[in-house]
Amino acid sequence: MDKIVIEGGRPLRGKIKVSGSKNAALPILAATLLTKGKSEIRNLPGLADVHTMGKLLKDLGLKIQLWGSKMKVHANGYQRHIAAYELVKTMRASVLVLGPLVARLGKAKVSLPGGCAIGARPIQLHLKGLEAMGAKIKVEHGYVEAEAKRLHGATIHFDTVTVTGTENLMMAATLAEGTTVLENAAREPEITDLANFLNAMGAKVRGAGTSTITIEGVEQLQGGTYSVMPDRIEAGTFLIAACLPGSQVLLQGIPYEYVEALSLKLQDCGAKVEVKKDGIQLSAPKKLKPVDISTAPYPGFATDLQAQFMALMTVAEGTSVIRENIFENRFMHVGELIRMGAEIQLEGNSAVIRGVKALSGAPIMATDLRASASLVIAGLAAQGITEINRVYHIDRGYEKIEKKFRKLGARVKRVKVRY
Ligand code: EPZ
C-alpha cells in the first residue's frame, strides 16, 4: 500500500487539465452492455474504478481493449449475466450493470453492493423501478436477481433523488416496450452525458438534466463512439485547494456551470473566480472568510465536495457550519482533521468548524475517496509533514493527484510502503 507525503505551506500556482469524469465514465461503460455492436469510449480517466468496470465487462464476456484514455468495447453476443461479489465489493458502481443486463439479456444476477464508509447505500429505488417495468426481482444470499422477458415502459417517481438509480432505469428503459417517464430524476451533468451516449447509440432519451426524463423504448441499439465529460469533482477539489494562501490556479477544460455552486461559495470566502476562454481561474483570498454550506443534489452544493470544503474551513478566520444532507455518515475525515489541530464539533448531520491559525502536519489515515482528497488539502495547508496512509482510496477517483499538485508547486510525493 502506498502513502502520500506532503510538506505543507506552499502556494499552488499554474495550470491543470481536468481529467475525464469518473461518475460519467462508469455508467457510460455499463451502457455498452445494451448493444451487440462495437463502442469506443474516449477521455476516460486513468482510475482504479475505470479498470474495475473494464474487468467487470470482460468477466461478462465482452471484448475490451483499454489503452491510455480510450476503451474499445465489443459486446458481440455475450451471454453471461452474473456480476460476481469479488468485483462488485470493490466498486459499488458495479450496480450500474443491473439495468442494462435485464434490458439486453432479460436476466441479471448482481451481487448487492453492500454499504461503504459513507453510508448504507441501499438500492431499493433501483429495484422498485425495475419491478414497475415488469422485472421479477429476488434478493437472496447477497445477490439481487432480476428477470423479464421484455421490460415495458412505466412512469416511475423517485422518493429520493438517486444518481445511479436514475442512470440504471434510464438505461433499462432504452430497450423496453413503450415509453418510460422518470420523475424526480437526478439532474447531475453525468446523467446528461450518459443520455448523450445512449442517444448516440440510437436510443430516444429526452429531458436528461431536468427532473423529468422520458425514454421511448427501441428494438435495439448499435455501438457508439463517445468522449466523456470532464470531472467536475476533480475540478472542484483543485478550486478549493487553490484558496490556500498565495495560490492562483487555472483549471483547463471545465465549463463554469459544472462548478457554479462551489464557485459562488468560494467567492463568499473571498476568492476571485474568473471564467477564462480555456477554463476557470481561481485566485486565493488574502483573508479566508468562513462560509456555511449545505449539500444537495445538483445543481446544489455537491456532497462529493463537502469533505474538501471542510478541510479549507478549518483554517478560515471564523466559524462555519457544514450540513451533510445526502449521506448519513460522510464525516469520516473529521477525526483525522482534528488530529491535525482542527477544531470541529459534530451535531447530527452538521459539523461546526472553528477556524484555527494553522493545522500541523501528522500521520493520518484515508477512509474513503473524498475524505482522502480532504486530507490532501489539509496536508497542503498544514505546517510540517503530513503522511496519508491507504491512498488506494484516492486512486479510485483522482488520476495521478500527487503529480498534478506537484505541477502546481506543492511538495507532494508518493512513497511505497512495504509491509
Ligand atoms: C452517486 O452515488 C455518485 N457515484 C456518488 O459519488 C455521489 O456521492 C452520489 O451519487 C450523490 O451525488 C457515482 O455516480 C458512481 P445516490 P449513488 O443514489 O448513485 C439514497 C464519489 O465520491 N438512496 O444519488 O450511489 C442514498 O443512500 C461517489 O464519486 C436510497 O435511499 O448515490 C443516499 O443517501 C461517492 N435508495 C441518497 O439516496 C436508493 O435506492 C443519494 O444516493 C438509492 C439511493
Short mmCIF file of C-alpha atoms and ligand atoms in Angstrom, two decimals:
data_model
loop_
_atom_site.label_atom_id
_atom_site.label_comp_id
_atom_site.label_asym_id
_atom_site.label_seq_id
_atom_site.Cartn_x
_atom_site.Cartn_y
_atom_site.Cartn_z
CA MET A 1 0.00 0.00 0.00
CA ASP A 2 1.37 3.46 -0.87
CA LYS A 3 1.27 6.60 1.18
CA ILE A 4 1.34 10.25 0.14
CA VAL A 5 3.82 12.52 1.94
CA ILE A 6 3.18 16.27 1.85
CA GLU A 7 5.27 19.20 3.09
CA GLY A 8 2.59 21.88 3.52
CA GLY A 9 2.56 25.66 3.49
CA ARG A 10 3.49 26.29 -0.15
CA PRO A 11 1.26 28.27 -2.58
CA LEU A 12 -0.22 26.50 -5.62
CA ARG A 13 0.42 28.25 -8.90
CA GLY A 14 -0.07 27.19 -12.51
CA LYS A 15 -2.43 25.30 -14.84
CA ILE A 16 -4.11 21.94 -14.51
CA LYS A 17 -6.02 19.99 -17.18
CA VAL A 18 -9.11 18.33 -15.73
CA SER A 19 -9.37 14.57 -16.44
CA GLY A 20 -12.47 12.77 -17.71
CA SER A 21 -15.28 12.28 -15.21
CA LYS A 22 -15.28 9.03 -13.19
CA ASN A 23 -19.01 9.34 -12.49
CA ALA A 24 -19.83 9.80 -16.17
CA ALA A 25 -17.38 7.11 -17.38
CA LEU A 26 -18.79 4.32 -15.18
CA PRO A 27 -22.44 4.44 -16.37
CA ILE A 28 -21.33 5.05 -19.98
CA LEU A 29 -19.12 1.93 -19.90
CA ALA A 30 -22.04 -0.03 -18.38
CA ALA A 31 -24.26 1.21 -21.24
CA THR A 32 -22.10 -0.70 -23.77
CA LEU A 33 -23.89 -3.83 -22.47
CA LEU A 34 -27.05 -2.63 -24.22
CA THR A 35 -25.79 -3.41 -27.73
CA LYS A 36 -24.22 -6.23 -29.75
CA GLY A 37 -22.07 -3.68 -31.50
CA LYS A 38 -18.67 -2.09 -31.02
CA SER A 39 -18.27 1.07 -28.92
CA GLU A 40 -15.31 3.36 -28.32
CA ILE A 41 -15.25 5.49 -25.17
CA ARG A 42 -12.68 8.30 -25.02
CA ASN A 43 -11.33 10.77 -22.46
CA LEU A 44 -11.52 8.08 -19.77
CA PRO A 45 -9.66 8.97 -16.54
CA GLY A 46 -6.81 6.61 -15.56
CA LEU A 47 -8.52 5.38 -12.38
CA ALA A 48 -8.83 2.11 -10.48
CA ASP A 49 -12.63 2.24 -10.83
CA VAL A 50 -12.44 2.50 -14.63
CA HIS A 51 -10.17 -0.56 -14.73
CA THR A 52 -12.58 -2.39 -12.41
CA MET A 53 -15.53 -1.62 -14.70
CA GLY A 54 -13.45 -2.89 -17.66
CA LYS A 55 -12.73 -6.11 -15.73
CA LEU A 56 -16.43 -6.50 -14.96
CA LEU A 57 -17.43 -6.12 -18.63
CA LYS A 58 -14.71 -8.61 -19.60
CA ASP A 59 -15.96 -11.03 -16.95
CA LEU A 60 -19.41 -10.78 -18.55
CA GLY A 61 -17.93 -11.85 -21.88
CA LEU A 62 -17.34 -8.55 -23.72
CA LYS A 63 -14.10 -7.92 -25.61
CA ILE A 64 -12.23 -5.00 -24.05
CA GLN A 65 -9.20 -3.04 -25.23
CA LEU A 66 -8.03 -0.26 -22.91
CA TRP A 67 -5.14 1.93 -23.90
CA GLY A 68 -4.45 5.35 -22.38
CA SER A 69 -7.75 7.21 -22.10
CA LYS A 70 -9.57 5.08 -24.68
CA MET A 71 -11.53 1.86 -24.27
CA LYS A 72 -12.82 -0.20 -27.19
CA VAL A 73 -15.70 -2.49 -26.20
CA HIS A 74 -17.07 -5.23 -28.44
CA ALA A 75 -20.23 -6.64 -26.91
CA ASN A 76 -20.52 -9.35 -29.53
CA GLY A 77 -23.16 -11.79 -28.31
CA TYR A 78 -22.01 -12.02 -24.68
CA GLN A 79 -24.30 -14.31 -22.66
CA ARG A 80 -23.06 -14.14 -19.08
CA HIS A 81 -25.45 -12.24 -16.80
CA ILE A 82 -23.75 -12.58 -13.41
CA ALA A 83 -21.71 -9.79 -11.77
CA ALA A 84 -19.76 -11.57 -9.07
CA TYR A 85 -19.20 -10.37 -5.49
CA GLU A 86 -15.39 -10.37 -5.88
CA LEU A 87 -15.62 -7.48 -8.35
CA VAL A 88 -18.75 -5.72 -7.07
CA LYS A 89 -17.40 -5.48 -3.48
CA THR A 90 -14.51 -3.30 -4.73
CA MET A 91 -16.77 -0.88 -6.56
CA ARG A 92 -20.39 -0.06 -5.69
CA ALA A 93 -20.97 1.46 -9.10
CA SER A 94 -20.98 -2.13 -10.46
CA VAL A 95 -24.70 -1.98 -9.66
CA LEU A 96 -24.93 0.02 -12.93
CA VAL A 97 -24.77 -3.24 -14.96
CA LEU A 98 -28.11 -4.34 -13.49
CA GLY A 99 -30.42 -2.28 -15.72
CA PRO A 100 -28.51 -2.92 -18.98
CA LEU A 101 -28.27 -6.70 -18.36
CA VAL A 102 -32.01 -7.09 -17.70
CA ALA A 103 -32.81 -4.95 -20.75
CA ARG A 104 -30.46 -6.80 -23.10
CA LEU A 105 -30.47 -10.43 -21.84
CA GLY A 106 -33.76 -10.49 -19.91
CA LYS A 107 -31.91 -11.51 -16.75
CA ALA A 108 -29.26 -10.30 -14.34
CA LYS A 109 -27.67 -11.58 -11.16
CA VAL A 110 -25.67 -8.84 -9.45
CA SER A 111 -24.07 -9.00 -6.03
CA LEU A 112 -25.64 -6.46 -3.68
CA PRO A 113 -23.06 -3.67 -3.39
CA GLY A 114 -23.33 -3.52 0.39
CA GLY A 115 -22.61 -0.41 2.39
CA CYS A 116 -19.44 1.62 2.40
CA ALA A 117 -17.70 4.10 4.69
CA ILE A 118 -20.16 6.91 3.94
CA GLY A 119 -23.42 5.06 4.42
CA ALA A 120 -25.71 2.04 3.95
CA ARG A 121 -26.19 2.94 0.27
CA PRO A 122 -29.41 0.92 -0.33
CA ILE A 123 -30.61 0.31 -3.90
CA GLN A 124 -34.30 -0.31 -3.27
CA LEU A 125 -35.26 2.57 -5.57
CA HIS A 126 -33.39 0.90 -8.45
CA LEU A 127 -35.26 -2.39 -7.78
CA LYS A 128 -38.68 -0.74 -7.35
CA GLY A 129 -38.24 0.93 -10.74
CA LEU A 130 -37.27 -2.32 -12.48
CA GLU A 131 -40.30 -4.05 -10.91
CA ALA A 132 -42.54 -1.26 -12.24
CA MET A 133 -41.11 -2.09 -15.68
CA GLY A 134 -42.11 -5.73 -15.28
CA ALA A 135 -38.95 -7.33 -13.88
CA LYS A 136 -39.28 -10.14 -11.32
CA ILE A 137 -36.86 -9.28 -8.50
CA LYS A 138 -35.40 -11.76 -6.00
CA VAL A 139 -32.92 -10.75 -3.31
CA GLU A 140 -31.12 -13.60 -1.54
CA HIS A 141 -27.67 -14.76 -0.46
CA GLY A 142 -26.27 -11.27 -1.04
CA TYR A 143 -27.35 -11.15 -4.67
CA VAL A 144 -30.19 -9.43 -6.50
CA GLU A 145 -31.69 -11.42 -9.39
CA ALA A 146 -33.87 -9.69 -11.95
CA GLU A 147 -35.74 -11.33 -14.82
CA ALA A 148 -38.07 -10.04 -17.53
CA LYS A 149 -38.99 -11.45 -20.93
CA ARG A 150 -39.03 -7.86 -22.11
CA LEU A 151 -39.30 -4.80 -19.89
CA HIS A 152 -42.25 -2.49 -20.55
CA GLY A 153 -42.44 1.28 -20.14
CA ALA A 154 -43.69 2.76 -16.85
CA THR A 155 -43.95 6.05 -15.01
CA ILE A 156 -41.54 5.91 -12.07
CA HIS A 157 -41.37 8.52 -9.30
CA PHE A 158 -38.19 8.50 -7.17
CA ASP A 159 -38.93 9.13 -3.46
CA THR A 160 -35.29 10.28 -3.11
CA VAL A 161 -33.13 11.76 -5.86
CA THR A 162 -30.70 8.99 -6.80
CA VAL A 163 -27.95 9.39 -9.38
CA THR A 164 -27.20 5.75 -10.21
CA GLY A 165 -30.87 4.87 -9.69
CA THR A 166 -31.78 7.36 -12.44
CA GLU A 167 -28.96 6.01 -14.62
CA ASN A 168 -29.87 2.33 -14.13
CA LEU A 169 -33.52 2.87 -15.06
CA MET A 170 -32.75 5.25 -17.93
CA MET A 171 -30.53 2.56 -19.46
CA ALA A 172 -33.08 -0.22 -18.83
CA ALA A 173 -35.84 1.87 -20.44
CA THR A 174 -33.98 2.34 -23.75
CA LEU A 175 -34.87 -1.24 -24.83
CA ALA A 176 -38.24 -1.53 -23.04
CA GLU A 177 -41.52 -1.84 -24.93
CA GLY A 178 -43.19 1.59 -24.84
CA THR A 179 -42.36 4.80 -23.05
CA THR A 180 -40.89 5.30 -19.56
CA VAL A 181 -41.09 8.54 -17.59
CA LEU A 182 -38.67 9.08 -14.67
CA GLU A 183 -39.99 11.70 -12.23
CA ASN A 184 -37.87 13.42 -9.55
CA ALA A 185 -34.88 12.17 -11.55
CA ALA A 186 -31.34 13.26 -10.67
CA ARG A 187 -30.15 16.28 -12.68
CA GLU A 188 -26.37 15.78 -12.42
CA PRO A 189 -24.40 16.58 -15.62
CA GLU A 190 -23.23 12.94 -15.64
CA ILE A 191 -26.86 11.92 -16.32
CA THR A 192 -26.92 14.17 -19.38
CA ASP A 193 -23.56 12.75 -20.52
CA LEU A 194 -24.97 9.21 -20.28
CA ALA A 195 -28.14 10.26 -22.16
CA ASN A 196 -25.99 11.78 -24.93
CA PHE A 197 -24.12 8.47 -25.31
CA LEU A 198 -27.36 6.44 -25.28
CA ASN A 199 -28.84 8.69 -27.98
CA ALA A 200 -25.61 8.29 -30.00
CA MET A 201 -26.35 4.52 -29.84
CA GLY A 202 -29.85 5.13 -31.26
CA ALA A 203 -31.85 5.49 -28.03
CA LYS A 204 -34.61 8.05 -27.60
CA VAL A 205 -33.94 9.85 -24.29
CA ARG A 206 -35.42 13.30 -23.67
CA GLY A 207 -35.20 15.65 -20.70
CA ALA A 208 -31.90 14.46 -19.18
CA GLY A 209 -30.60 17.19 -16.85
CA THR A 210 -34.15 18.02 -15.72
CA SER A 211 -36.14 16.18 -13.05
CA THR A 212 -38.40 14.51 -15.66
CA ILE A 213 -36.77 12.20 -18.19
CA THR A 214 -38.77 10.47 -20.96
CA ILE A 215 -37.37 7.40 -22.70
CA GLU A 216 -39.09 5.84 -25.72
CA GLY A 217 -38.05 2.18 -25.98
CA VAL A 218 -36.48 0.94 -29.25
CA GLU A 219 -35.86 -2.57 -30.61
CA GLN A 220 -32.07 -2.45 -30.46
CA LEU A 221 -29.12 -0.12 -30.07
CA GLN A 222 -25.91 -0.01 -32.08
CA GLY A 223 -22.41 0.69 -30.70
CA GLY A 224 -21.37 4.32 -30.31
CA THR A 225 -18.24 6.46 -30.04
CA TYR A 226 -18.23 8.98 -27.24
CA SER A 227 -15.89 11.27 -25.33
CA VAL A 228 -16.64 11.51 -21.60
CA MET A 229 -17.24 14.92 -19.98
CA PRO A 230 -14.63 16.48 -17.65
CA ASP A 231 -14.66 15.59 -13.95
CA ARG A 232 -16.39 18.40 -12.03
CA ILE A 233 -15.46 16.87 -8.65
CA GLU A 234 -11.76 16.74 -9.50
CA ALA A 235 -12.10 20.33 -10.77
CA GLY A 236 -13.87 21.39 -7.57
CA THR A 237 -11.19 19.73 -5.45
CA PHE A 238 -8.49 21.79 -7.17
CA LEU A 239 -10.54 25.00 -6.94
CA ILE A 240 -10.84 24.51 -3.17
CA ALA A 241 -7.11 23.80 -2.85
CA ALA A 242 -6.41 26.97 -4.87
CA CYS A 243 -7.91 29.01 -2.00
CA LEU A 244 -4.83 28.26 0.12
CA PRO A 245 -2.69 31.37 0.80
CA GLY A 246 -0.85 32.90 -2.16
CA SER A 247 -2.31 30.47 -4.72
CA GLN A 248 -3.57 31.07 -8.24
CA VAL A 249 -4.67 28.12 -10.41
CA LEU A 250 -6.17 27.89 -13.91
CA LEU A 251 -8.32 24.79 -14.42
CA GLN A 252 -8.44 23.92 -18.12
CA GLY A 253 -11.35 22.16 -19.81
CA ILE A 254 -14.15 22.60 -17.25
CA PRO A 255 -17.32 24.62 -18.06
CA TYR A 256 -18.25 27.11 -15.32
CA GLU A 257 -21.81 25.74 -14.97
CA TYR A 258 -20.40 22.43 -13.65
CA VAL A 259 -18.75 24.15 -10.66
CA GLU A 260 -21.06 27.17 -10.23
CA ALA A 261 -22.45 26.31 -6.77
CA LEU A 262 -18.92 25.79 -5.45
CA SER A 263 -17.50 28.88 -7.17
CA LEU A 264 -20.16 31.11 -5.59
CA LYS A 265 -19.25 29.74 -2.14
CA LEU A 266 -15.52 30.21 -2.76
CA GLN A 267 -16.20 33.81 -3.80
CA ASP A 268 -18.07 34.25 -0.49
CA CYS A 269 -14.84 33.01 1.14
CA GLY A 270 -13.08 35.93 -0.58
CA ALA A 271 -11.56 34.09 -3.56
CA LYS A 272 -11.53 35.64 -7.01
CA VAL A 273 -13.02 33.38 -9.72
CA GLU A 274 -12.56 34.35 -13.38
CA VAL A 275 -14.02 32.48 -16.35
CA LYS A 276 -11.27 32.37 -19.00
CA LYS A 277 -11.57 31.13 -22.58
CA ASP A 278 -9.91 27.80 -21.75
CA GLY A 279 -11.17 27.26 -18.21
CA ILE A 280 -11.64 28.78 -14.80
CA GLN A 281 -9.00 30.72 -12.83
CA LEU A 282 -9.18 31.00 -9.06
CA SER A 283 -7.01 33.42 -7.04
CA ALA A 284 -6.77 32.83 -3.31
CA PRO A 285 -8.17 35.46 -0.89
CA LYS A 286 -5.92 37.48 1.37
CA LYS A 287 -8.29 36.71 4.25
CA LEU A 288 -10.15 33.36 4.09
CA LYS A 289 -13.66 34.04 5.33
CA PRO A 290 -15.79 31.27 6.92
CA VAL A 291 -18.85 30.22 4.86
CA ASP A 292 -21.68 27.79 5.69
CA ILE A 293 -22.67 25.08 3.20
CA SER A 294 -25.48 22.56 2.96
CA THR A 295 -25.09 19.68 0.48
CA ALA A 296 -27.88 18.98 -2.02
CA PRO A 297 -28.48 17.19 -5.31
CA TYR A 298 -27.23 19.05 -8.42
CA PRO A 299 -27.28 21.99 -9.04
CA GLY A 300 -26.86 22.39 -5.25
CA PHE A 301 -23.51 22.08 -3.42
CA ALA A 302 -22.13 18.61 -4.26
CA THR A 303 -21.81 16.15 -1.38
CA ASP A 304 -18.65 14.89 -3.13
CA LEU A 305 -17.01 18.26 -2.37
CA GLN A 306 -18.13 18.56 1.28
CA ALA A 307 -15.05 16.95 2.84
CA GLN A 308 -12.68 19.04 0.72
CA PHE A 309 -14.52 22.26 1.61
CA MET A 310 -14.38 21.35 5.30
CA ALA A 311 -10.57 20.99 5.11
CA LEU A 312 -10.43 24.56 3.82
CA MET A 313 -12.79 25.90 6.53
CA THR A 314 -10.51 24.50 9.27
CA VAL A 315 -8.14 27.43 8.58
CA ALA A 316 -10.76 30.12 7.84
CA GLU A 317 -10.85 33.24 10.03
CA GLY A 318 -14.03 32.39 11.93
CA THR A 319 -16.67 29.71 12.45
CA SER A 320 -18.59 27.87 9.70
CA VAL A 321 -21.31 25.21 9.68
CA ILE A 322 -21.43 22.32 7.18
CA ARG A 323 -24.66 20.32 6.82
CA GLU A 324 -24.45 16.94 5.02
CA ASN A 325 -27.91 16.11 3.70
CA ILE A 326 -27.18 13.28 1.25
CA PHE A 327 -25.28 10.58 3.17
CA GLU A 328 -25.67 9.57 6.80
CA ASN A 329 -22.01 9.06 7.59
CA ARG A 330 -19.91 11.35 5.48
CA PHE A 331 -17.81 12.89 8.25
CA MET A 332 -15.08 10.22 8.43
CA HIS A 333 -12.48 12.90 7.63
CA VAL A 334 -13.35 14.89 10.79
CA GLY A 335 -11.35 12.68 13.19
CA GLU A 336 -8.27 12.90 11.01
CA LEU A 337 -8.58 16.69 10.59
CA ILE A 338 -8.84 17.05 14.39
CA ARG A 339 -5.58 15.08 14.71
CA MET A 340 -4.02 17.86 12.61
CA GLY A 341 -5.27 20.51 15.05
CA ALA A 342 -8.64 21.37 13.50
CA GLU A 343 -11.47 22.41 15.87
CA ILE A 344 -14.63 20.64 14.70
CA GLN A 345 -17.77 19.65 16.57
CA LEU A 346 -20.30 17.21 15.15
CA GLU A 347 -24.01 17.59 15.89
CA GLY A 348 -26.05 15.03 13.92
CA ASN A 349 -25.59 15.77 10.22
CA SER A 350 -23.91 19.11 10.95
CA ALA A 351 -20.32 19.99 11.65
CA VAL A 352 -19.32 23.26 13.35
CA ILE A 353 -15.80 24.27 12.30
CA ARG A 354 -13.94 26.90 14.29
CA GLY A 355 -11.07 28.14 12.11
CA VAL A 356 -7.56 27.83 13.58
CA LYS A 357 -4.40 29.75 12.71
CA ALA A 358 -2.74 26.71 11.20
CA LEU A 359 -3.02 22.94 11.01
CA SER A 360 0.03 20.87 11.91
CA GLY A 361 1.21 18.01 9.75
CA ALA A 362 0.67 14.47 11.13
CA PRO A 363 0.46 10.83 10.05
CA ILE A 364 -3.22 10.26 9.11
CA MET A 365 -5.44 7.61 7.56
CA ALA A 366 -7.63 7.86 4.45
CA THR A 367 -11.04 6.22 4.89
CA ASP A 368 -12.93 6.88 1.68
CA LEU A 369 -12.37 8.55 -1.66
CA ARG A 370 -13.41 12.13 -0.99
CA ALA A 371 -12.22 12.10 2.63
CA SER A 372 -8.76 11.31 1.21
CA ALA A 373 -8.93 14.39 -1.02
CA SER A 374 -9.88 16.42 2.04
CA LEU A 375 -6.76 15.16 3.85
CA VAL A 376 -4.54 16.10 0.89
CA ILE A 377 -5.88 19.67 1.05
CA ALA A 378 -5.33 19.71 4.82
CA GLY A 379 -1.76 18.46 4.28
CA LEU A 380 -1.13 21.22 1.72
CA ALA A 381 -2.43 23.80 4.24
CA ALA A 382 -0.61 22.40 7.28
CA GLN A 383 2.75 23.38 8.69
CA GLY A 384 5.19 20.48 8.55
CA ILE A 385 4.93 16.98 7.12
CA THR A 386 1.68 15.03 6.62
CA GLU A 387 1.67 11.34 5.74
CA ILE A 388 -1.59 9.97 4.33
CA ASN A 389 -1.88 6.19 4.51
CA ARG A 390 -4.18 3.90 2.48
CA VAL A 391 -4.06 6.09 -0.62
CA TYR A 392 -5.70 3.33 -2.65
CA HIS A 393 -8.90 5.15 -1.69
CA ILE A 394 -7.74 8.26 -3.51
CA ASP A 395 -6.57 6.35 -6.60
CA ARG A 396 -10.18 5.31 -7.19
CA GLY A 397 -11.20 8.85 -8.04
CA TYR A 398 -8.16 11.01 -8.80
CA GLU A 399 -5.75 10.46 -11.67
CA LYS A 400 -2.13 10.99 -10.54
CA ILE A 401 -3.18 13.51 -7.86
CA GLU A 402 0.33 13.94 -6.46
CA LYS A 403 1.74 14.67 -9.95
CA LYS A 404 -0.94 17.30 -10.58
CA PHE A 405 -0.32 19.04 -7.26
CA ARG A 406 3.48 18.84 -7.78
CA LYS A 407 2.99 20.57 -11.13
CA LEU A 408 1.38 23.44 -9.15
CA GLY A 409 4.44 23.75 -6.90
CA ALA A 410 3.32 21.60 -3.99
CA ARG A 411 5.83 19.35 -2.20
CA VAL A 412 3.95 16.04 -2.56
CA LYS A 413 5.33 12.58 -3.17
CA ARG A 414 4.07 9.03 -3.22
CA VAL A 415 6.04 6.52 -1.15
CA LYS A 416 5.79 2.75 -1.49
CA VAL A 417 5.06 1.16 1.88
CA ARG A 418 6.36 -2.38 2.19
CA TYR A 419 4.67 -4.31 4.95
C1 EPZ B 1 -23.58 8.74 -6.91
O1 EPZ B 1 -23.71 7.69 -5.95
C2 EPZ B 1 -22.08 9.00 -7.04
N1 EPZ B 1 -21.42 7.80 -7.53
C3 EPZ B 1 -21.52 9.39 -5.66
O2 EPZ B 1 -20.15 9.71 -5.84
C4 EPZ B 1 -22.26 10.65 -5.18
O3 EPZ B 1 -21.79 10.97 -3.88
C5 EPZ B 1 -23.76 10.38 -5.14
O4 EPZ B 1 -24.22 9.94 -6.45
C6 EPZ B 1 -24.56 11.63 -4.77
O5 EPZ B 1 -24.28 12.67 -5.67
C7 EPZ B 1 -21.47 7.53 -8.87
O6 EPZ B 1 -22.06 8.26 -9.65
C8 EPZ B 1 -20.74 6.31 -9.34
P1 EPZ B 1 -27.43 8.27 -4.77
P2 EPZ B 1 -25.15 6.98 -5.77
O7 EPZ B 1 -28.15 7.04 -5.19
O8 EPZ B 1 -25.89 6.99 -7.03
C9 EPZ B 1 -30.09 7.22 -1.02
C10 EPZ B 1 -17.86 9.60 -5.37
O9 EPZ B 1 -17.22 10.02 -4.40
N2 EPZ B 1 -30.64 6.11 -1.83
O10 EPZ B 1 -27.65 9.53 -5.54
O11 EPZ B 1 -24.90 5.68 -5.07
C11 EPZ B 1 -28.62 7.03 -0.70
O12 EPZ B 1 -28.45 6.19 0.43
C12 EPZ B 1 -19.18 8.89 -5.15
O13 EPZ B 1 -17.53 9.73 -6.58
C13 EPZ B 1 -31.64 5.31 -1.27
O14 EPZ B 1 -32.04 5.51 -0.13
O15 EPZ B 1 -25.87 7.97 -4.76
C14 EPZ B 1 -28.16 8.44 -0.45
O16 EPZ B 1 -28.47 8.79 0.88
C15 EPZ B 1 -19.48 8.72 -3.67
N3 EPZ B 1 -32.15 4.29 -2.02
C16 EPZ B 1 -29.01 9.27 -1.43
O17 EPZ B 1 -30.12 8.43 -1.79
C17 EPZ B 1 -31.73 4.02 -3.28
O18 EPZ B 1 -32.23 3.08 -3.92
C18 EPZ B 1 -28.28 9.66 -2.71
O19 EPZ B 1 -27.69 8.49 -3.22
C19 EPZ B 1 -30.70 4.84 -3.84
C20 EPZ B 1 -30.19 5.88 -3.10
#
